[in-house]
Each structure stands twice: as C-alpha cells, then as structure tokens.
mmCIF file of C-alpha atoms in Angstrom:
data_model
loop_
_atom_site.group_PDB
_atom_site.id
_atom_site.type_symbol
_atom_site.label_atom_id
_atom_site.label_comp_id
_atom_site.label_asym_id
_atom_site.label_seq_id
_atom_site.Cartn_x
_atom_site.Cartn_y
_atom_site.Cartn_z
ATOM 1 C CA MET A 28 103.715 25.416 -19.565
ATOM 2 C CA LYS A 29 100.338 24.409 -18.181
ATOM 3 C CA LYS A 30 100.552 22.891 -14.709
ATOM 4 C CA ILE A 31 99.567 19.210 -14.514
ATOM 5 C CA THR A 32 97.188 18.878 -11.573
ATOM 6 C CA ASN A 33 96.387 15.177 -11.931
ATOM 7 C CA PRO A 34 99.454 13.394 -13.366
ATOM 8 C CA HIS A 35 98.148 9.906 -12.543
ATOM 9 C CA ASP A 36 95.027 10.420 -14.635
ATOM 10 C CA LYS A 37 96.931 12.054 -17.482
ATOM 11 C CA LEU A 38 99.329 9.096 -17.453
ATOM 12 C CA PHE A 39 96.404 6.696 -17.787
ATOM 13 C CA ARG A 40 94.856 8.517 -20.737
ATOM 14 C CA ALA A 41 98.188 9.079 -22.500
ATOM 15 C CA SER A 42 99.033 5.383 -22.102
ATOM 16 C CA MET A 43 95.638 4.013 -23.078
ATOM 17 C CA MET A 44 95.491 6.154 -26.208
ATOM 18 C CA GLN A 45 98.281 3.901 -27.500
ATOM 19 C CA ILE A 46 96.527 0.922 -29.062
ATOM 20 C CA GLN A 47 99.312 -1.522 -28.235
ATOM 21 C CA VAL A 48 99.038 -0.539 -24.547
ATOM 22 C CA ALA A 49 95.252 -0.735 -24.593
ATOM 23 C CA ARG A 50 95.295 -4.121 -26.291
ATOM 24 C CA ASP A 51 97.741 -5.478 -23.719
ATOM 25 C CA PHE A 52 95.617 -4.027 -20.878
ATOM 26 C CA LEU A 53 92.482 -5.696 -22.245
ATOM 27 C CA ASN A 54 94.217 -9.020 -22.798
ATOM 28 C CA ALA A 55 95.333 -8.880 -19.159
ATOM 29 C CA HIS A 56 92.002 -7.902 -17.616
ATOM 30 C CA LEU A 57 89.087 -8.922 -19.827
ATOM 31 C CA PRO A 58 87.217 -12.070 -18.799
ATOM 32 C CA ARG A 59 87.963 -14.948 -21.136
ATOM 33 C CA ALA A 60 84.349 -15.140 -22.344
ATOM 34 C CA MET A 61 84.416 -11.485 -23.410
ATOM 35 C CA LYS A 62 87.784 -11.815 -25.151
ATOM 36 C CA GLN A 63 86.452 -14.719 -27.178
ATOM 37 C CA MET A 64 83.636 -12.497 -28.453
ATOM 38 C CA MET A 65 85.926 -9.579 -29.349
ATOM 39 C CA ASN A 66 88.349 -8.914 -32.162
ATOM 40 C CA LEU A 67 91.005 -6.782 -30.481
ATOM 41 C CA ASP A 68 92.906 -6.539 -33.752
ATOM 42 C CA GLU A 69 90.200 -4.064 -34.790
ATOM 43 C CA LEU A 70 90.481 -1.973 -31.628
ATOM 44 C CA HIS A 71 90.193 1.785 -32.215
ATOM 45 C CA TYR A 72 90.497 4.599 -29.696
ATOM 46 C CA VAL A 73 87.510 6.985 -29.724
ATOM 47 C CA GLN A 74 88.409 10.538 -28.738
ATOM 48 C CA LYS A 75 85.369 11.263 -26.617
ATOM 49 C CA SER A 76 84.844 11.731 -22.861
ATOM 50 C CA PHE A 77 81.550 11.220 -21.041
ATOM 51 C CA VAL A 78 82.663 12.315 -17.560
ATOM 52 C CA ASP A 79 81.068 15.464 -16.137
ATOM 53 C CA LYS A 80 83.414 18.451 -16.282
ATOM 54 C CA LYS A 81 83.304 18.888 -12.497
ATOM 55 C CA LEU A 82 84.648 15.326 -12.069
ATOM 56 C CA GLN A 83 87.352 15.400 -14.724
ATOM 57 C CA GLU A 84 90.063 16.291 -12.187
ATOM 58 C CA GLN A 85 89.494 12.977 -10.367
ATOM 59 C CA ILE A 86 88.239 10.698 -13.129
ATOM 60 C CA VAL A 87 89.430 9.770 -16.608
ATOM 61 C CA ASP A 88 87.530 7.673 -19.128
ATOM 62 C CA VAL A 89 88.549 6.050 -22.394
ATOM 63 C CA LEU A 90 86.330 4.556 -25.078
ATOM 64 C CA TYR A 91 87.260 2.017 -27.736
ATOM 65 C CA GLN A 92 85.366 0.735 -30.711
ATOM 66 C CA THR A 93 85.924 -2.831 -31.833
ATOM 67 C CA LYS A 94 84.120 -5.839 -33.226
ATOM 68 C CA ILE A 95 82.072 -7.843 -30.744
ATOM 69 C CA LYS A 96 80.352 -10.904 -32.215
ATOM 70 C CA ASP A 97 81.289 -9.512 -35.644
ATOM 71 C CA LYS A 98 79.352 -6.297 -35.026
ATOM 72 C CA THR A 99 80.394 -2.811 -33.945
ATOM 73 C CA GLY A 100 80.769 -2.666 -30.165
ATOM 74 C CA TYR A 101 82.494 -0.633 -27.485
ATOM 75 C CA ILE A 102 84.735 -1.074 -24.479
ATOM 76 C CA TYR A 103 84.470 1.707 -21.902
ATOM 77 C CA ILE A 104 87.053 2.078 -19.132
ATOM 78 C CA LEU A 105 86.681 4.457 -16.222
ATOM 79 C CA CYS A 106 89.812 5.287 -14.228
ATOM 80 C CA GLU A 107 88.826 6.153 -10.637
ATOM 81 C CA HIS A 108 91.407 7.933 -8.502
ATOM 82 C CA GLN A 109 89.202 9.361 -5.747
ATOM 83 C CA SER A 110 90.190 9.412 -2.094
ATOM 84 C CA THR A 111 86.827 8.048 -0.951
ATOM 85 C CA VAL A 112 84.963 5.007 -2.230
ATOM 86 C CA GLN A 113 81.935 6.125 -4.260
ATOM 87 C CA LYS A 114 78.713 4.223 -3.504
ATOM 88 C CA LEU A 115 76.961 5.729 -6.536
ATOM 89 C CA LEU A 116 79.650 4.646 -9.001
ATOM 90 C CA PRO A 117 77.359 2.027 -10.640
ATOM 91 C CA LEU A 118 74.754 4.746 -11.253
ATOM 92 C CA ARG A 119 77.360 6.922 -12.970
ATOM 93 C CA MET A 120 78.429 3.980 -15.118
ATOM 94 C CA ILE A 121 74.843 3.408 -16.251
ATOM 95 C CA LYS A 122 74.604 7.108 -17.103
ATOM 96 C CA TYR A 123 77.817 6.946 -19.157
ATOM 97 C CA ILE A 124 76.636 3.822 -20.980
ATOM 98 C CA LEU A 125 73.399 5.574 -21.959
ATOM 99 C CA GLU A 126 75.424 8.521 -23.239
ATOM 100 C CA ILE A 127 77.583 6.167 -25.303
ATOM 101 C CA LEU A 128 74.432 4.700 -26.851
ATOM 102 C CA SER A 129 73.296 8.221 -27.791
ATOM 103 C CA PHE A 130 76.759 8.934 -29.210
ATOM 104 C CA HIS A 131 76.578 5.726 -31.230
ATOM 105 C CA GLN A 132 73.142 6.606 -32.605
ATOM 106 C CA ASP A 133 74.495 9.876 -33.980
ATOM 107 C CA SER A 134 76.674 7.868 -36.361
ATOM 108 C CA TYR A 135 74.551 4.747 -36.810
ATOM 109 C CA ALA A 136 70.986 6.066 -36.686
ATOM 110 C CA GLY A 137 68.310 3.422 -37.018
ATOM 111 C CA GLN A 138 70.598 0.473 -36.289
ATOM 112 C CA GLU A 139 70.293 -1.826 -33.290
ATOM 113 C CA PHE A 140 72.221 -0.866 -30.174
ATOM 114 C CA PRO A 141 75.754 -2.236 -29.799
ATOM 115 C CA ILE A 142 77.251 -4.245 -26.970
ATOM 116 C CA ILE A 143 79.074 -1.957 -24.525
ATOM 117 C CA TYR A 144 81.435 -3.608 -22.075
ATOM 118 C CA PRO A 145 82.232 -1.342 -19.074
ATOM 119 C CA MET A 146 85.325 -1.649 -16.874
ATOM 120 C CA ILE A 147 86.515 0.276 -13.809
ATOM 121 C CA PHE A 148 90.216 0.801 -13.156
ATOM 122 C CA TYR A 149 90.270 1.774 -9.480
ATOM 123 C CA THR A 150 93.504 3.382 -8.250
ATOM 124 C CA GLY A 151 92.397 4.661 -4.836
ATOM 125 C CA SER A 152 94.539 3.991 -1.757
ATOM 126 C CA LYS A 153 91.653 2.442 0.181
ATOM 127 C CA ARG A 154 90.220 -0.980 -0.566
ATOM 128 C CA TYR A 155 87.091 -0.723 -2.712
ATOM 129 C CA THR A 156 84.326 -1.963 -0.414
ATOM 130 C CA GLN A 157 81.166 -0.840 -2.218
ATOM 131 C CA SER A 158 79.188 -2.979 -4.621
ATOM 132 C CA THR A 159 79.634 -2.462 -8.354
ATOM 133 C CA ASN A 160 76.206 -3.976 -9.020
ATOM 134 C CA PHE A 161 73.783 -1.232 -10.054
ATOM 135 C CA PHE A 162 70.798 -3.100 -8.612
ATOM 136 C CA ASP A 163 72.361 -3.261 -5.135
ATOM 137 C CA LEU A 164 71.626 0.484 -4.898
ATOM 138 C CA PHE A 165 67.949 -0.463 -4.507
ATOM 139 C CA GLY A 166 68.608 -2.380 -1.275
ATOM 140 C CA ASN A 167 65.754 -4.739 -0.407
ATOM 141 C CA ASN A 168 64.054 -3.844 -3.699
ATOM 142 C CA LYS A 169 66.965 -5.199 -5.756
ATOM 143 C CA LYS A 170 65.105 -8.174 -7.242
ATOM 144 C CA ARG A 171 61.959 -6.135 -7.890
ATOM 145 C CA MET A 172 63.900 -3.498 -9.827
ATOM 146 C CA GLN A 173 65.806 -6.157 -11.742
ATOM 147 C CA THR A 174 62.460 -7.527 -12.865
ATOM 148 C CA ILE A 175 61.009 -4.091 -13.667
ATOM 149 C CA LEU A 176 64.029 -2.851 -15.646
ATOM 150 C CA THR A 177 64.658 -6.060 -17.582
ATOM 151 C CA GLN A 178 61.131 -6.640 -18.842
ATOM 152 C CA PRO A 179 59.327 -4.729 -21.613
ATOM 153 C CA LEU A 180 58.057 -1.300 -20.587
ATOM 154 C CA GLN A 181 54.367 -1.017 -19.778
ATOM 155 C CA LEU A 182 52.542 0.585 -22.689
ATOM 156 C CA ILE A 183 49.075 2.113 -22.268
ATOM 157 C CA GLU A 184 47.752 2.357 -25.806
ATOM 158 C CA VAL A 185 44.838 4.786 -25.769
ATOM 159 C CA ASN A 186 43.179 3.623 -28.967
ATOM 160 C CA LYS A 187 42.920 0.073 -27.613
ATOM 161 C CA LEU A 188 41.361 0.874 -24.230
ATOM 162 C CA ASP A 189 38.029 -0.734 -23.443
ATOM 163 C CA ASP A 190 35.286 1.930 -23.187
ATOM 164 C CA ARG A 191 33.242 0.044 -20.591
ATOM 165 C CA GLU A 192 36.280 -0.450 -18.379
ATOM 166 C CA GLN A 193 37.220 3.237 -18.604
ATOM 167 C CA GLN A 194 33.712 4.265 -17.486
ATOM 168 C CA LYS A 195 34.512 2.761 -14.074
ATOM 169 C CA HIS A 196 37.276 5.361 -13.533
ATOM 170 C CA ILE A 197 35.983 8.951 -13.506
ATOM 171 C CA TRP A 198 39.261 10.846 -13.869
ATOM 172 C CA SER A 199 41.471 8.504 -15.872
ATOM 173 C CA GLY A 200 38.462 7.415 -17.931
ATOM 174 C CA THR A 201 37.642 11.026 -18.806
ATOM 175 C CA LEU A 202 41.272 11.652 -19.731
ATOM 176 C CA ALA A 203 41.308 8.596 -21.981
ATOM 177 C CA TYR A 204 37.964 9.618 -23.540
ATOM 178 C CA ILE A 205 39.373 13.050 -24.445
ATOM 179 C CA TYR A 206 42.455 11.583 -26.122
ATOM 180 C CA ILE A 207 40.458 8.923 -27.984
ATOM 181 C CA ASN A 208 38.113 11.574 -29.361
ATOM 182 C CA MET A 209 41.040 13.843 -30.231
ATOM 183 C CA LEU A 210 42.430 11.006 -32.328
ATOM 184 C CA GLU A 211 39.068 10.634 -34.050
ATOM 185 C CA GLY A 212 38.636 14.388 -34.494
ATOM 186 C CA GLY A 213 35.686 14.579 -32.106
ATOM 187 C CA ILE A 214 37.294 16.939 -29.558
ATOM 188 C CA SER A 215 39.401 19.927 -30.502
ATOM 189 C CA TYR A 216 42.442 21.280 -28.689
ATOM 190 C CA LYS A 217 40.237 24.201 -27.623
ATOM 191 C CA TYR A 218 38.073 21.900 -25.462
ATOM 192 C CA CYS A 219 41.161 20.112 -24.204
ATOM 193 C CA ASN A 220 42.483 23.441 -22.919
ATOM 194 C CA LEU A 221 39.132 24.143 -21.219
ATOM 195 C CA TYR A 222 39.362 20.775 -19.466
ATOM 196 C CA ASN A 223 42.884 21.623 -18.255
ATOM 197 C CA GLN A 224 41.722 24.979 -16.886
ATOM 198 C CA ASN A 225 38.858 23.394 -14.938
ATOM 199 C CA LEU A 226 41.105 20.642 -13.624
ATOM 200 C CA LEU A 227 43.676 23.127 -12.324
ATOM 201 C CA LYS A 228 41.186 25.392 -10.520
#
C-alpha cells in the first residue's frame, strides 16, 4: 500500500470531492453577497489541479463549476498546510486563476471569461499574518499598480501613428516607418533583416 505522506491534505481533497460536503463548506464560508449570486444546487467538482508538482505535498486545490449570475462560473479553493506563512500566496492565486481561465477557454473557446471566486483554507499552526491582497505586494506602488492593471492596456497601433510626430524620434520613428511600409508592401523582410544586422553591430 502506498504510504500517505500528507494525510491532512488527502483528507481535505477526499472530503471536498463529495458535493454534499463541498456545498456545506461553501454555505458556511462564502460571503452572503457571493452566495446570493450562486446556484450551489448546480455545483460540480472538476477533477483538475493547478498546483505546481513541487508544491503538491504541502498544498491541495479543488475546483468547482457552478452557475454564477446564471452563467458558468468557478469556485477555487486552495488548502494551505505550510509551516511558514507565504508572503507570495496572492501571486500564486493570481497565477492559478489565469490557468483556470485558460482551462475554461479550452472548453468554451470564444466565449467571455467566467467569474472565478478564489478561497484559501489555511490550516497552518501559526497565525496568518501576511496580506492576501495581491496589490499589497507592490508596497508603496500599490495604488499605481491597481490603476495600471485595472485599466485598458496601452495599444500602440502602427498604422495610425502620425508621420510628422514619428520624425521627431530617430530610433522609434525609424522602427515605426519600417513596419508601416512592411504593411504597405514598400519594405521587404530582406531589408528588415539588414536593419536588424546594422542595429546589432
């Protein structure tokens, strides 16, 4: 029989795979506002882990699919049983959420992204003293990064650049000129390669 090296984590997964246990857990711990948006009668366990293999001896995750605001959504629970409090835990959670979005797109390509509600079930012996706010990892730049990451991404659209403005910038203007003319068929990839060679000398 295979030796169980992390019985606490195996207990959590084995328990939370049972929908009646998971539903009771969520009813006990979800904020009221989130519960009102969810239909836990349509809760389904998703057999997929997003935790790195090197961390799977200390961490267990479970993913559920359900209806949130009448659309497909997910609840993601991370069970942390590490001996030391992890400052970078919010970063890992963001990483896992992005992986869940990619997983979702494999089955629902072309559809809008779903709501994903993350939860952390911390079972460490020490009091959890670190922030669970991802933006706190930026320290004094917290508000700046909140603004940067919650506004539309900056897009530099080459075919809409103003020629006269680009002439004021030797290097970036030349780069833009090359790409504009490539779009129009005026410069071939051969000359683009020559430019790269001269630039890298």
